Short mmCIF file of C-alpha atoms in Angstrom, two decimals:
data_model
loop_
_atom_site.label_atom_id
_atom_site.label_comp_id
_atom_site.label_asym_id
_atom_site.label_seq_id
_atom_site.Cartn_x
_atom_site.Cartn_y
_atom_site.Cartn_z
CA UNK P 1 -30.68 -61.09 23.66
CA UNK P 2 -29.18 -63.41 20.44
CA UNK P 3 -26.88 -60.64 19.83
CA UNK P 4 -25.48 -59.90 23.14
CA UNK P 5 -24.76 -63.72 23.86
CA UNK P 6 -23.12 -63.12 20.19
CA UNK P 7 -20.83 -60.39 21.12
CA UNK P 8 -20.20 -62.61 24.82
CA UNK P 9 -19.13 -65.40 22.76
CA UNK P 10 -17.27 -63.06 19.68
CA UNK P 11 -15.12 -61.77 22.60
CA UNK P 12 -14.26 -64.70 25.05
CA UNK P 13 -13.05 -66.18 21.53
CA UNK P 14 -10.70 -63.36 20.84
CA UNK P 15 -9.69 -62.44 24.30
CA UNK P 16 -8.41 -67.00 24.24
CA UNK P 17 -6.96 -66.08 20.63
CA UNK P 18 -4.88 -62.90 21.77
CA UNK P 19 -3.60 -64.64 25.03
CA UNK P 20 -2.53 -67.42 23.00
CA UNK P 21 -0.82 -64.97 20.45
CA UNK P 22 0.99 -62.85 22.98
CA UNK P 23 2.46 -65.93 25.40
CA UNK P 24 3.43 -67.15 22.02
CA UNK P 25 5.39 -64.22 21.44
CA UNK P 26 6.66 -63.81 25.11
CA UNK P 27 8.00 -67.56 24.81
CA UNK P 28 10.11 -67.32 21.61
CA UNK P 29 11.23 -63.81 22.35
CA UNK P 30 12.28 -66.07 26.02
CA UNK P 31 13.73 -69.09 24.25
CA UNK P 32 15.77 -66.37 22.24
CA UNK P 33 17.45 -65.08 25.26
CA UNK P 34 17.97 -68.93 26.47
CA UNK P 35 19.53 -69.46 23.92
CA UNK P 36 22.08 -66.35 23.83
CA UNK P 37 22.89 -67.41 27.79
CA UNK P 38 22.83 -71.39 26.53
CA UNK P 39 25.52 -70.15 23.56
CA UNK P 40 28.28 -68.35 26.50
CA UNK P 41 27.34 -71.35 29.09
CA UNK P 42 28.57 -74.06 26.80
CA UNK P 43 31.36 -72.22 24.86
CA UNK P 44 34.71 -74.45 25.52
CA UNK P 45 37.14 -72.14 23.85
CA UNK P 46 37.29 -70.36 27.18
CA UNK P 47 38.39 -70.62 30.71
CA UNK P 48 35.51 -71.42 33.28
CA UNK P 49 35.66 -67.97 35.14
CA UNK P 50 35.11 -66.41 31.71
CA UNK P 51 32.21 -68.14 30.70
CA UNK P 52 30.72 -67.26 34.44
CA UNK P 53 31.37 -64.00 34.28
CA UNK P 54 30.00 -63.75 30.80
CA UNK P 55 26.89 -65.80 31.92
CA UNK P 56 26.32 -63.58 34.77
CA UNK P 57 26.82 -60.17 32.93
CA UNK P 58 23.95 -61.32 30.51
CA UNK P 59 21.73 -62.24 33.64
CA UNK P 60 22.19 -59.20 34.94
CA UNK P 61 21.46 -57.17 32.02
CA UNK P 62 17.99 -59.17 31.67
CA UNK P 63 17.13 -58.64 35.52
CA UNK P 64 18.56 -54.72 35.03
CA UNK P 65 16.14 -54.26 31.91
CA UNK P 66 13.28 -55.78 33.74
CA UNK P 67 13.52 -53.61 36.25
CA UNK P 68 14.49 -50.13 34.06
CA UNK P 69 11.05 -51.62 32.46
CA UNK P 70 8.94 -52.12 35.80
CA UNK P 71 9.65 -48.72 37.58
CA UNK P 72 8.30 -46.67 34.89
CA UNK P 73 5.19 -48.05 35.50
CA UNK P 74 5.05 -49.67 38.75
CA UNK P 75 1.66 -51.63 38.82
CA UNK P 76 3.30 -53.78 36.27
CA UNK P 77 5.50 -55.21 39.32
CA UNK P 78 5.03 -58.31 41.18
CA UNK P 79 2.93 -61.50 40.15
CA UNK P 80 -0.55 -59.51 39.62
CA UNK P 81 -3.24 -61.67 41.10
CA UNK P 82 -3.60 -60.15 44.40
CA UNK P 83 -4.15 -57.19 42.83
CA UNK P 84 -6.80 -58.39 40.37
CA UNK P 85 -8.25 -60.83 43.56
CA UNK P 86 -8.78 -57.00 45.44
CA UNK P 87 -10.29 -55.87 42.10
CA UNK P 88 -13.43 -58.55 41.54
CA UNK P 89 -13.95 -57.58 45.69
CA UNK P 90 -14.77 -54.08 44.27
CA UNK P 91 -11.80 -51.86 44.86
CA UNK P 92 -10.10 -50.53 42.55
CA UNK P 93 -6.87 -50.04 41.65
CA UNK P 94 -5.32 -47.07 39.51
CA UNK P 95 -3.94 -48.16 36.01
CA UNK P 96 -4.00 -51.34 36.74
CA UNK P 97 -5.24 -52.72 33.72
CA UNK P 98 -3.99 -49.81 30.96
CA UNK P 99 -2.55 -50.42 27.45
CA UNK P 100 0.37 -49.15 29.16
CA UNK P 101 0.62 -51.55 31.45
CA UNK P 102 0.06 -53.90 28.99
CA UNK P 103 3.20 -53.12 27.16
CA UNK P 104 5.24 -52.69 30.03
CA UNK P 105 4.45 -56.12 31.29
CA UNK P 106 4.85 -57.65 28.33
CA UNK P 107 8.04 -56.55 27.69
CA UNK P 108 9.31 -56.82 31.41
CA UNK P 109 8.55 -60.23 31.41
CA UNK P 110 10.33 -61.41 28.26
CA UNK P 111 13.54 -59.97 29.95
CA UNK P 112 12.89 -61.46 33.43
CA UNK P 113 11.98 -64.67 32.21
CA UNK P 114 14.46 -64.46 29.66
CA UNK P 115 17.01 -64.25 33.01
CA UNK P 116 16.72 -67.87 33.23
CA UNK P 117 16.01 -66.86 37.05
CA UNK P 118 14.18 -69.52 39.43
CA UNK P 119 10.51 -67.29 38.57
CA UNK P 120 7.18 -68.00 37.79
CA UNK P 121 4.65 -66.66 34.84
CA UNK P 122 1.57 -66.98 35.38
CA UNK P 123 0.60 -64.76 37.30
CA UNK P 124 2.02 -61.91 35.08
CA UNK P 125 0.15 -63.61 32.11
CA UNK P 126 -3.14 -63.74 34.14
CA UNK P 127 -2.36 -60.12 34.74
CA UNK P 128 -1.51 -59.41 30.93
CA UNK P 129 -4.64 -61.53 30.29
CA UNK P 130 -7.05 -59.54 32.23
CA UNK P 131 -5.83 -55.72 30.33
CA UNK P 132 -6.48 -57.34 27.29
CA UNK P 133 -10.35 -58.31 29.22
CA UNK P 134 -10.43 -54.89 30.31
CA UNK P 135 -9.80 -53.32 26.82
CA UNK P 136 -12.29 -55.14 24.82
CA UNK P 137 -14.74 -53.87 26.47
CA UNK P 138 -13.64 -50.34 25.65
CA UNK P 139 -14.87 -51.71 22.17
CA UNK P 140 -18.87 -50.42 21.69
CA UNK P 141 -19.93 -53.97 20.47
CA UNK P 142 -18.95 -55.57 24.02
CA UNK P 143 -19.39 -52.66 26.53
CA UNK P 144 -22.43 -54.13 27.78
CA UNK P 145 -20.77 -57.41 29.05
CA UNK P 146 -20.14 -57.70 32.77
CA UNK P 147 -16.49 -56.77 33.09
CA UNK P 148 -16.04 -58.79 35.91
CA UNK P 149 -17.40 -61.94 34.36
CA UNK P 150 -14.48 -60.99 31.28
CA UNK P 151 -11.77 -60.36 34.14
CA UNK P 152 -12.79 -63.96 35.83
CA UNK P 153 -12.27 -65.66 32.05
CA UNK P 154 -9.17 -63.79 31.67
CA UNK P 155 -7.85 -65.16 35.12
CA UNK P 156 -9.02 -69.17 33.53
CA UNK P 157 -7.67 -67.86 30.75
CA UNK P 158 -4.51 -67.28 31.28
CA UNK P 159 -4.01 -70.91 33.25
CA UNK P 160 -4.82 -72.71 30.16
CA UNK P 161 -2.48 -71.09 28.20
CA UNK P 162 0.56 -71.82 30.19
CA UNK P 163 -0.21 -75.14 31.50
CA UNK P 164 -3.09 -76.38 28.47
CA UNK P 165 -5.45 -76.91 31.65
CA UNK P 166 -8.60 -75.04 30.90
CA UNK P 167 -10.75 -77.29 33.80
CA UNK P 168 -8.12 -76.52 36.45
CA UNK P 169 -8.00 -72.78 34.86
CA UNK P 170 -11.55 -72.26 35.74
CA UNK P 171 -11.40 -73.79 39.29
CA UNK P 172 -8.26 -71.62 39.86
CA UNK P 173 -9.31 -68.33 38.59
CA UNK P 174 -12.61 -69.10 41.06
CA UNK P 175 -10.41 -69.91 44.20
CA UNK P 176 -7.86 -67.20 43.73
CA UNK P 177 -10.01 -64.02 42.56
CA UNK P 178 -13.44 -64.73 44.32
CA UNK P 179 -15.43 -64.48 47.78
CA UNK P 180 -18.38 -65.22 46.20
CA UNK P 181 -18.92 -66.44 42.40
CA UNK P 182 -21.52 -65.76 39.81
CA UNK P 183 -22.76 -68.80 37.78
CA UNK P 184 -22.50 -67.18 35.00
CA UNK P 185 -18.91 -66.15 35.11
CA UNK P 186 -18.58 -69.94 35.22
CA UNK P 187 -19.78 -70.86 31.44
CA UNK P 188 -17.86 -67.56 29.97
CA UNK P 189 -14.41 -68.79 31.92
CA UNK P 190 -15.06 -72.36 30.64
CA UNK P 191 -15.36 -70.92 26.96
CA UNK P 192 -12.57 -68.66 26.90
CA UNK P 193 -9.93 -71.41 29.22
CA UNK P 194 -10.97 -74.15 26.65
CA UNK P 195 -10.77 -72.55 23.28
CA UNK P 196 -7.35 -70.67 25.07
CA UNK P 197 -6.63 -74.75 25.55
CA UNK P 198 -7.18 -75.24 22.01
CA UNK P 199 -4.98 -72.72 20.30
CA UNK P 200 -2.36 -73.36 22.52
CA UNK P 201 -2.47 -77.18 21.66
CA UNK P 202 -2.73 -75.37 17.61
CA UNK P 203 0.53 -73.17 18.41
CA UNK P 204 2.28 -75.81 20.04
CA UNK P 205 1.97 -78.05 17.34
CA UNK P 206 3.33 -75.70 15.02
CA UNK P 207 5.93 -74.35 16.81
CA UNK P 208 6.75 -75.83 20.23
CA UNK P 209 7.77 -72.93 22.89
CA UNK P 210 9.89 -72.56 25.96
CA UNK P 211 7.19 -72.27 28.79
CA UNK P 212 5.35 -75.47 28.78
CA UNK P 213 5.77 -77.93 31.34
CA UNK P 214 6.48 -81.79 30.17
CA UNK P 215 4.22 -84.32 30.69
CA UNK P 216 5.17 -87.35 33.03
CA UNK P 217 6.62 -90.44 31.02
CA UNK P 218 5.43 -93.93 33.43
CA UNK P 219 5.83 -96.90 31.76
CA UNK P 220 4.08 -98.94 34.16
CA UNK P 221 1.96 -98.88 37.18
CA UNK P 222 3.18 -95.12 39.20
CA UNK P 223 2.15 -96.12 42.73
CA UNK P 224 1.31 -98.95 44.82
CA UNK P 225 -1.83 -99.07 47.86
CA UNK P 226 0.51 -99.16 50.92
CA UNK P 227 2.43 -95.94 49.38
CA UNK P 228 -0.55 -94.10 49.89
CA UNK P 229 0.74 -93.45 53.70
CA UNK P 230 4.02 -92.01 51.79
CA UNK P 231 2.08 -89.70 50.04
CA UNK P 232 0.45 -88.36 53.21
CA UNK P 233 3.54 -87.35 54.80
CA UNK P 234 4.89 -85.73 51.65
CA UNK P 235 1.61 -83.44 51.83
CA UNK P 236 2.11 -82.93 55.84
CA UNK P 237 6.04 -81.68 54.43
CA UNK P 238 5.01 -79.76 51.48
CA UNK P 239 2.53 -78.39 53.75
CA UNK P 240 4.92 -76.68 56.01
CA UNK P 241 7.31 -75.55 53.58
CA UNK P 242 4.78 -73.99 51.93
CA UNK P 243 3.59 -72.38 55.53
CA UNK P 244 7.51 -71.17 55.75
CA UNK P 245 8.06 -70.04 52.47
CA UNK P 246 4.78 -67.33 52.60
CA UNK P 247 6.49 -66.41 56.14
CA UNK P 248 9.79 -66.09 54.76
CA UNK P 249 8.72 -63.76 51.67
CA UNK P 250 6.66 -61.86 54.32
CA UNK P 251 9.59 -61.03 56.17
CA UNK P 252 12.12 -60.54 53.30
CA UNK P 253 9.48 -57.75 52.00
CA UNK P 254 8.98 -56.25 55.08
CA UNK P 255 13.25 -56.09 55.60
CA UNK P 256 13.52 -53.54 52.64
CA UNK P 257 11.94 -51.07 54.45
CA UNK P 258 14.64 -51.42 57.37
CA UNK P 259 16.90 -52.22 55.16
CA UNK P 260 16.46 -48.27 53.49
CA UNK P 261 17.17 -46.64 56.93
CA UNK P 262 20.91 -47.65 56.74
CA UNK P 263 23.28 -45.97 53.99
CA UNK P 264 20.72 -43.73 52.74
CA UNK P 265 18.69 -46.68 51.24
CA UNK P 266 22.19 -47.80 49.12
CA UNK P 267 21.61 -51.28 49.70
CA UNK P 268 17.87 -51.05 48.83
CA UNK P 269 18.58 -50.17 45.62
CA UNK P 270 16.16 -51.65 43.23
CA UNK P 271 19.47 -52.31 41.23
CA UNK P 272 21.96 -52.74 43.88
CA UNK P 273 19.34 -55.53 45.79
CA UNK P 274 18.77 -57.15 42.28
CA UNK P 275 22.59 -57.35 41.34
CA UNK P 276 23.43 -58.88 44.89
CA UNK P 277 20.74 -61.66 44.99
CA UNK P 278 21.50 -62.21 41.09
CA UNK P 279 25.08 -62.50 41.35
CA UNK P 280 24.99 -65.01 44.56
CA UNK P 281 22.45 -67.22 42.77
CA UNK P 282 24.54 -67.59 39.62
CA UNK P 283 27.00 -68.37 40.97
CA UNK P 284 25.89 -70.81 43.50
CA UNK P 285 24.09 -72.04 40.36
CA UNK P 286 26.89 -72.44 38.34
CA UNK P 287 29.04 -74.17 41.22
CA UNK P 288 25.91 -76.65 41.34
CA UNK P 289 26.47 -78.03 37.86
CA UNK P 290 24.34 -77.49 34.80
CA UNK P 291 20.86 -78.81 35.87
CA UNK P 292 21.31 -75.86 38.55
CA UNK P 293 22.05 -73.09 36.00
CA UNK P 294 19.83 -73.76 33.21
CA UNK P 295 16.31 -72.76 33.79
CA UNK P 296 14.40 -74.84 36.33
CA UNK P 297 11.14 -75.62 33.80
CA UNK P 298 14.31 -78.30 31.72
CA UNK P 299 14.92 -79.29 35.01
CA UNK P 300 11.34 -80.53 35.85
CA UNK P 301 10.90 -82.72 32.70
CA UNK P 302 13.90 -84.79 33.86
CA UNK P 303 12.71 -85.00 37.90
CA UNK P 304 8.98 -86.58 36.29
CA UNK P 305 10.70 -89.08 34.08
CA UNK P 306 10.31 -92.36 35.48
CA UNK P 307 14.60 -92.76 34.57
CA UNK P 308 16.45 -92.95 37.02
CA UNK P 309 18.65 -89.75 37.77
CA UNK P 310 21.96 -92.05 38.02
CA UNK P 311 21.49 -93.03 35.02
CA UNK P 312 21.13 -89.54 33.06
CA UNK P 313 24.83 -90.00 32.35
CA UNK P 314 23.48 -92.32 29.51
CA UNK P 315 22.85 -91.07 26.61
CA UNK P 316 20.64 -93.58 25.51
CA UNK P 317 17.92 -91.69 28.35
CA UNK P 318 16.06 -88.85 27.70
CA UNK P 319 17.10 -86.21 29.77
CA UNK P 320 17.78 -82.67 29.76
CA UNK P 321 21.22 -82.84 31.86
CA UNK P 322 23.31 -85.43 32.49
CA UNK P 323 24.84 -84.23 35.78
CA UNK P 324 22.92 -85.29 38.37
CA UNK P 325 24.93 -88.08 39.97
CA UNK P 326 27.88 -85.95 39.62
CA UNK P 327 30.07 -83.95 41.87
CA UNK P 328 28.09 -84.29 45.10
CA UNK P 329 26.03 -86.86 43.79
CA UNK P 330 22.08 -87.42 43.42
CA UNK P 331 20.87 -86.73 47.01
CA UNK P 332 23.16 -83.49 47.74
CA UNK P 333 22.63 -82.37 44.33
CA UNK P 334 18.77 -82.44 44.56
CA UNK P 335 18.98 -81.16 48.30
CA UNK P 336 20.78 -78.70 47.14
CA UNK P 337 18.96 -77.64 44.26
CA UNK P 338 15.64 -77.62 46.42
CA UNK P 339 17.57 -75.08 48.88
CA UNK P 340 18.87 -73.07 46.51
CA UNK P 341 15.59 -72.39 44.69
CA UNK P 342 13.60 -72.29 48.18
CA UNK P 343 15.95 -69.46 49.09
CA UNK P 344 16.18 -67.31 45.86
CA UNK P 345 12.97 -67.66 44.75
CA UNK P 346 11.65 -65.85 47.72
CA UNK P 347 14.16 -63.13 47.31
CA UNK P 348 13.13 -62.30 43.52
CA UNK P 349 9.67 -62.40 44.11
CA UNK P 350 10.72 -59.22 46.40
CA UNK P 351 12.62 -57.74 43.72
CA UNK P 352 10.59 -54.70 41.38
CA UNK P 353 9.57 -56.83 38.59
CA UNK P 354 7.13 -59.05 36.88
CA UNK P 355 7.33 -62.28 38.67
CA UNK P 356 5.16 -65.14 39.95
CA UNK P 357 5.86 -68.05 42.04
CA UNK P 358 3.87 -71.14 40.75
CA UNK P 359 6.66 -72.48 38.39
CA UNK P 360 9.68 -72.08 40.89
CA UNK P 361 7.77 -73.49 44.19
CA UNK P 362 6.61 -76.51 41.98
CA UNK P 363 10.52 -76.92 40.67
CA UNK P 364 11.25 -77.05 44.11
CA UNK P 365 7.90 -79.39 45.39
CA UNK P 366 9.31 -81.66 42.47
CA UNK P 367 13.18 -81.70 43.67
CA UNK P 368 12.18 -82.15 47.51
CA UNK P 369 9.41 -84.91 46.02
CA UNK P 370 12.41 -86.79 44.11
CA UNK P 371 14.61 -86.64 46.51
CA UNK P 372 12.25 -88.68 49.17
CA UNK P 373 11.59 -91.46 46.24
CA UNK P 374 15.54 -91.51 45.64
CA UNK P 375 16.51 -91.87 49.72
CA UNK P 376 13.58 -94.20 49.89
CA UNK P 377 14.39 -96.80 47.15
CA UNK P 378 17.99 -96.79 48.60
CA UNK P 379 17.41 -97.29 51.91
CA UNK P 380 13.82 -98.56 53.11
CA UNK P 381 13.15 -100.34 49.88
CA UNK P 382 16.55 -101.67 49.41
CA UNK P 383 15.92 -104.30 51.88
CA UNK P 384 12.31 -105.09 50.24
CA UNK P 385 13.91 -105.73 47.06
CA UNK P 386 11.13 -103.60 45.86
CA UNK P 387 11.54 -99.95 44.01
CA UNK P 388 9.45 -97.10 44.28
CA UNK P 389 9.03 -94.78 40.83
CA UNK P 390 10.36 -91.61 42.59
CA UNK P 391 8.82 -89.21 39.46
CA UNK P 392 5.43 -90.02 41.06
CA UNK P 393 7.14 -88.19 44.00
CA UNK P 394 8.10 -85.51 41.85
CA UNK P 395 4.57 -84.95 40.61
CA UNK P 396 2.90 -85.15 44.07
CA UNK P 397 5.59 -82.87 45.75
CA UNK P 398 5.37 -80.60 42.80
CA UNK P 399 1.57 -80.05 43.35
CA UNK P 400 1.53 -80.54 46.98
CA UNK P 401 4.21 -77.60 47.72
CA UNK P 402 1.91 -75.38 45.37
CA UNK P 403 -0.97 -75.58 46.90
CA UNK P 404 0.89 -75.25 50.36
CA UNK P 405 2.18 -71.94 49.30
CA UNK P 406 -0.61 -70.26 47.00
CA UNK P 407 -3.93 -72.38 49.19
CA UNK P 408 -5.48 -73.89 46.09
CA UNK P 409 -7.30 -77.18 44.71
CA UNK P 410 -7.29 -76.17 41.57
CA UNK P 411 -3.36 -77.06 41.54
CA UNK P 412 -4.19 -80.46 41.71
CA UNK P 413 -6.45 -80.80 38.69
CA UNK P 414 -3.77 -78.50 37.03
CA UNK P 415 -0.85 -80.61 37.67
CA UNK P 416 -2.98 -83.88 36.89
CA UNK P 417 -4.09 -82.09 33.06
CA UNK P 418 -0.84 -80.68 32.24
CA UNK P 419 1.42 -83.90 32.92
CA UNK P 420 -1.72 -86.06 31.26
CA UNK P 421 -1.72 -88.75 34.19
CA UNK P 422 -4.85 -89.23 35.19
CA UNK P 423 -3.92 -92.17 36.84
CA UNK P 424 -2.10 -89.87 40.01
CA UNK P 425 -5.24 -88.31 40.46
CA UNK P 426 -5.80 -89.52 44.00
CA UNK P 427 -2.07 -89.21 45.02
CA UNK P 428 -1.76 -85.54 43.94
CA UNK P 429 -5.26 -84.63 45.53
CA UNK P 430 -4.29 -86.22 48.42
CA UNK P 431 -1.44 -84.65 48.83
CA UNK P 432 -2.46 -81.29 48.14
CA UNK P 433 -5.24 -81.46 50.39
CA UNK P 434 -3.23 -82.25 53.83
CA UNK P 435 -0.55 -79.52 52.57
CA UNK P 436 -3.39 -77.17 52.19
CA UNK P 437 -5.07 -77.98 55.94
CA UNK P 438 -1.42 -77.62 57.42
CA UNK P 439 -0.40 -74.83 55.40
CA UNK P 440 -4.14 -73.30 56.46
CA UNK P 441 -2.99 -73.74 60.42
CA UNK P 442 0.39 -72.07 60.14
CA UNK P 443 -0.26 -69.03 57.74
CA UNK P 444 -2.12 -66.78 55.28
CA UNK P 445 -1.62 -67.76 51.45
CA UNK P 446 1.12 -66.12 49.35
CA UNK P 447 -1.46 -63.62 47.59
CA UNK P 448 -3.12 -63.04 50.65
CA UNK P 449 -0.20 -62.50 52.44
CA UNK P 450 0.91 -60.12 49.70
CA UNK P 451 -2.51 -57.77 49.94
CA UNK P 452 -2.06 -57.51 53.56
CA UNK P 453 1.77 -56.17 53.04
CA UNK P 454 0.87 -53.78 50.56
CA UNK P 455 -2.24 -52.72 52.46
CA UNK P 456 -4.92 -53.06 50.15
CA UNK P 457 -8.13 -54.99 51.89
#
């Protein structure tokens, strides 16, 4: 008995170590491509329509590689947790967690996320996370441990790698993937999501990456009582949009299909659909301004800091773009940012590659969040002579919209470890609790939603 909780431990340590290792390499090999994109976006020497176009052919070529990647093995597509929630019910799925997969994953992913596209990853790495699960116990020392148990640590897993949020990791990866869950599943996930935690903290001292999400930067008290009614209605909101956006993916997904019966299924093209919804984000993107074009994870860190967004033209303040009070100005720039990503995001979670939704709905929860504080402080607090911090908007809207769209709890303890303030702990959960009941009324979650379009039970 000694040696088999040896062997349970021995592997829920190297399953955290080889997550850890391979998001590491996914995140550089993304920063890499940032940066090649980042290189053509701010080039001067040439005209604007050159740099577009030269922005827009390397976008392309990402979202064209992903997919070349995804159809030769097309399990790998998608965000992967519906798939692995049908799996721990007991049906399985062919080749869903091979070495082949694996690879073809891995590699899809660096190119879509290396896009710079409104899309999310961690539900690919959850899905990476659980074929490495699934192989160790190919290995004869730890073939006797409960492979379900491994997949439900690999699901925790791969949360606290992306967001350093092992206690949220384990509620989520119970939420998402279970009907019913085994104690003991509970103490393995907690192992592997905090030592996963732990490296990643090791990793990211060494050699900050790409894919983390900033913490929140208050300098003094986030919220007061009365705002508490504020919060409410932001949940009620988020709760709605997060209703519509699992009924607007249902019916984009369902339109390829009809879409196929005209022009010999031209225009559902896994290329031709990805080049048309590519091209018209860019570019609405890069009409936007910069805060638009560049990937929406540097856009979060400056919607939680407690600066204000009119004053990002400073560059005494510490943010990440410095036009959003220009050209339309901070309201119609954030409304439109929200839109944009609302929109798109839906259409390339449709498209035939790796992709999850969590970190492009909470880019958009955090721009619809901001944009209440913003209108707020200029209009109902104006004559108060009182201001509200609109990043505690961000955070709440952030979280709130998630857990609208994907019907989780665990989002809230997620959002609260990864931007370390424990002091919006009652906000956020409030929030995401009245977006979940609303959400709850109007639809089915995103995953579930997903499993019922694809047929499997």
């Amino acid at each position: 008995a000694t040696n088999v909780w040896h062997n349970q431990v021995i592997a829920l340590l190297l399953l955290a170590l080889m997550v850890t290792v391979v998001v590491f390499i996914i995140s550089q090999s993304t920063s890499f491509c940032w940066g090649v994109i980042n290189y053509v976006y701010t080039n001067d020497t040439y005209h604007q329509a050159l740099i577009f176009l030269g922005c827009l052919a390397l976008k392309v070529l990402f979202v064209f590689s992903s997919i070349f990647f995804t159809l030769t093995t097309p399990q790998t597509a998608g965000s992967g947790i519906p798939q692995l929630k049908a799996i721990l019910s007991g049906i399985w799925i062919r080749r869903y967690l091979s070495i082949r997969g694996f690879v073809i994953k891995s590699v899809a992913l660096i190119c879509a996320l290396g896009s710079g596209l409104p899309i999310g990853i961690e539900g690919p790495v959850i899905h990476i996370s659980a074929i490495i699960g699934r192989q160790l116990t190919k290995i004869s020392m730890f073939q006797h441990i409960d492979r379900k148990m491994l997949l439900s640590a690999a699901c925790a897993c791969g949360i606290a790698v992306i967001f350093s949020a092992p206690i949220g990791g384990v509620l989520f990866s119970i939420e998402v993937t279970h009907h019913y869950y085994k104690i003991d599943s509970y103490w393995s996930a907690f192992v592997c999501a905090t030592f996963a935690a732990l490296f990643t903290t090791i990793v990211q001292a060494i050699a900050p990456t790409t894919l983390q999400l900033l913490h929140t930067s208050f300098t003094h008290e986030p919220f007061e009582t009365y705002e508490f009614i504020i919060f409410m209605v932001l949940g009620a909101m988020s709760g709605f949009l997060g209703a519509c956006y699992v009924q607007l993916h249902q019916y984009f997904s369902l339109l390829r299909p009809k879409i196929a019966r005209f022009h010999n299924g031209f225009w559902n093209n896994a290329y031709v659909l990805a080049a048309i919804v590519t091209s018209t984000y860019v570019l609405c993107a890069f009409l936007l301004g910069e805060f638009a074009f560049q990937p929406s994870r540097m856009a979060i860190s400056d919607l939680f800091n407690a600066t204000s967004l009119e004053d990002c033209t400073h560059e005494v303040t510490k943010c990440n773009f410095s036009d959003w009070g220009k050209g339309l100005g901070v309201y119609w720039n954030l409304l439109c940012f929200s839109v944009l990503n609302y929109v798109f995001s839906i259409w390339f979670l449709v498209l035939d590659w790796p992709c999850g939704c969590f970190a492009s709905v909470f880019a958009i929860g955090a721009s619809s969040g901001r944009l209440l504080g913003e209108l707020l402080n200029d209009t109902v607090m104006d004559w108060s002579n009182t201001k509200l911090l609109a990043a505690t908007y961000a955070v709440v809207g952030a979280a709130s919209l998630v857990g609208g769209v994907t019907r989780t709890f665990s989002v809230a303890v997620i959002v609260i470890e990864m931007t370390a303030s424990v002091e919006l702990t009652v906000p956020v959960l409030l929030g995401v609790i009245i977006s979940w009941t609303i959400a709850s009324w109007l639809s089915l979650s995103l995953y579930d939603s997903i499993l019922r379009i694809r047929g499997i039970p």
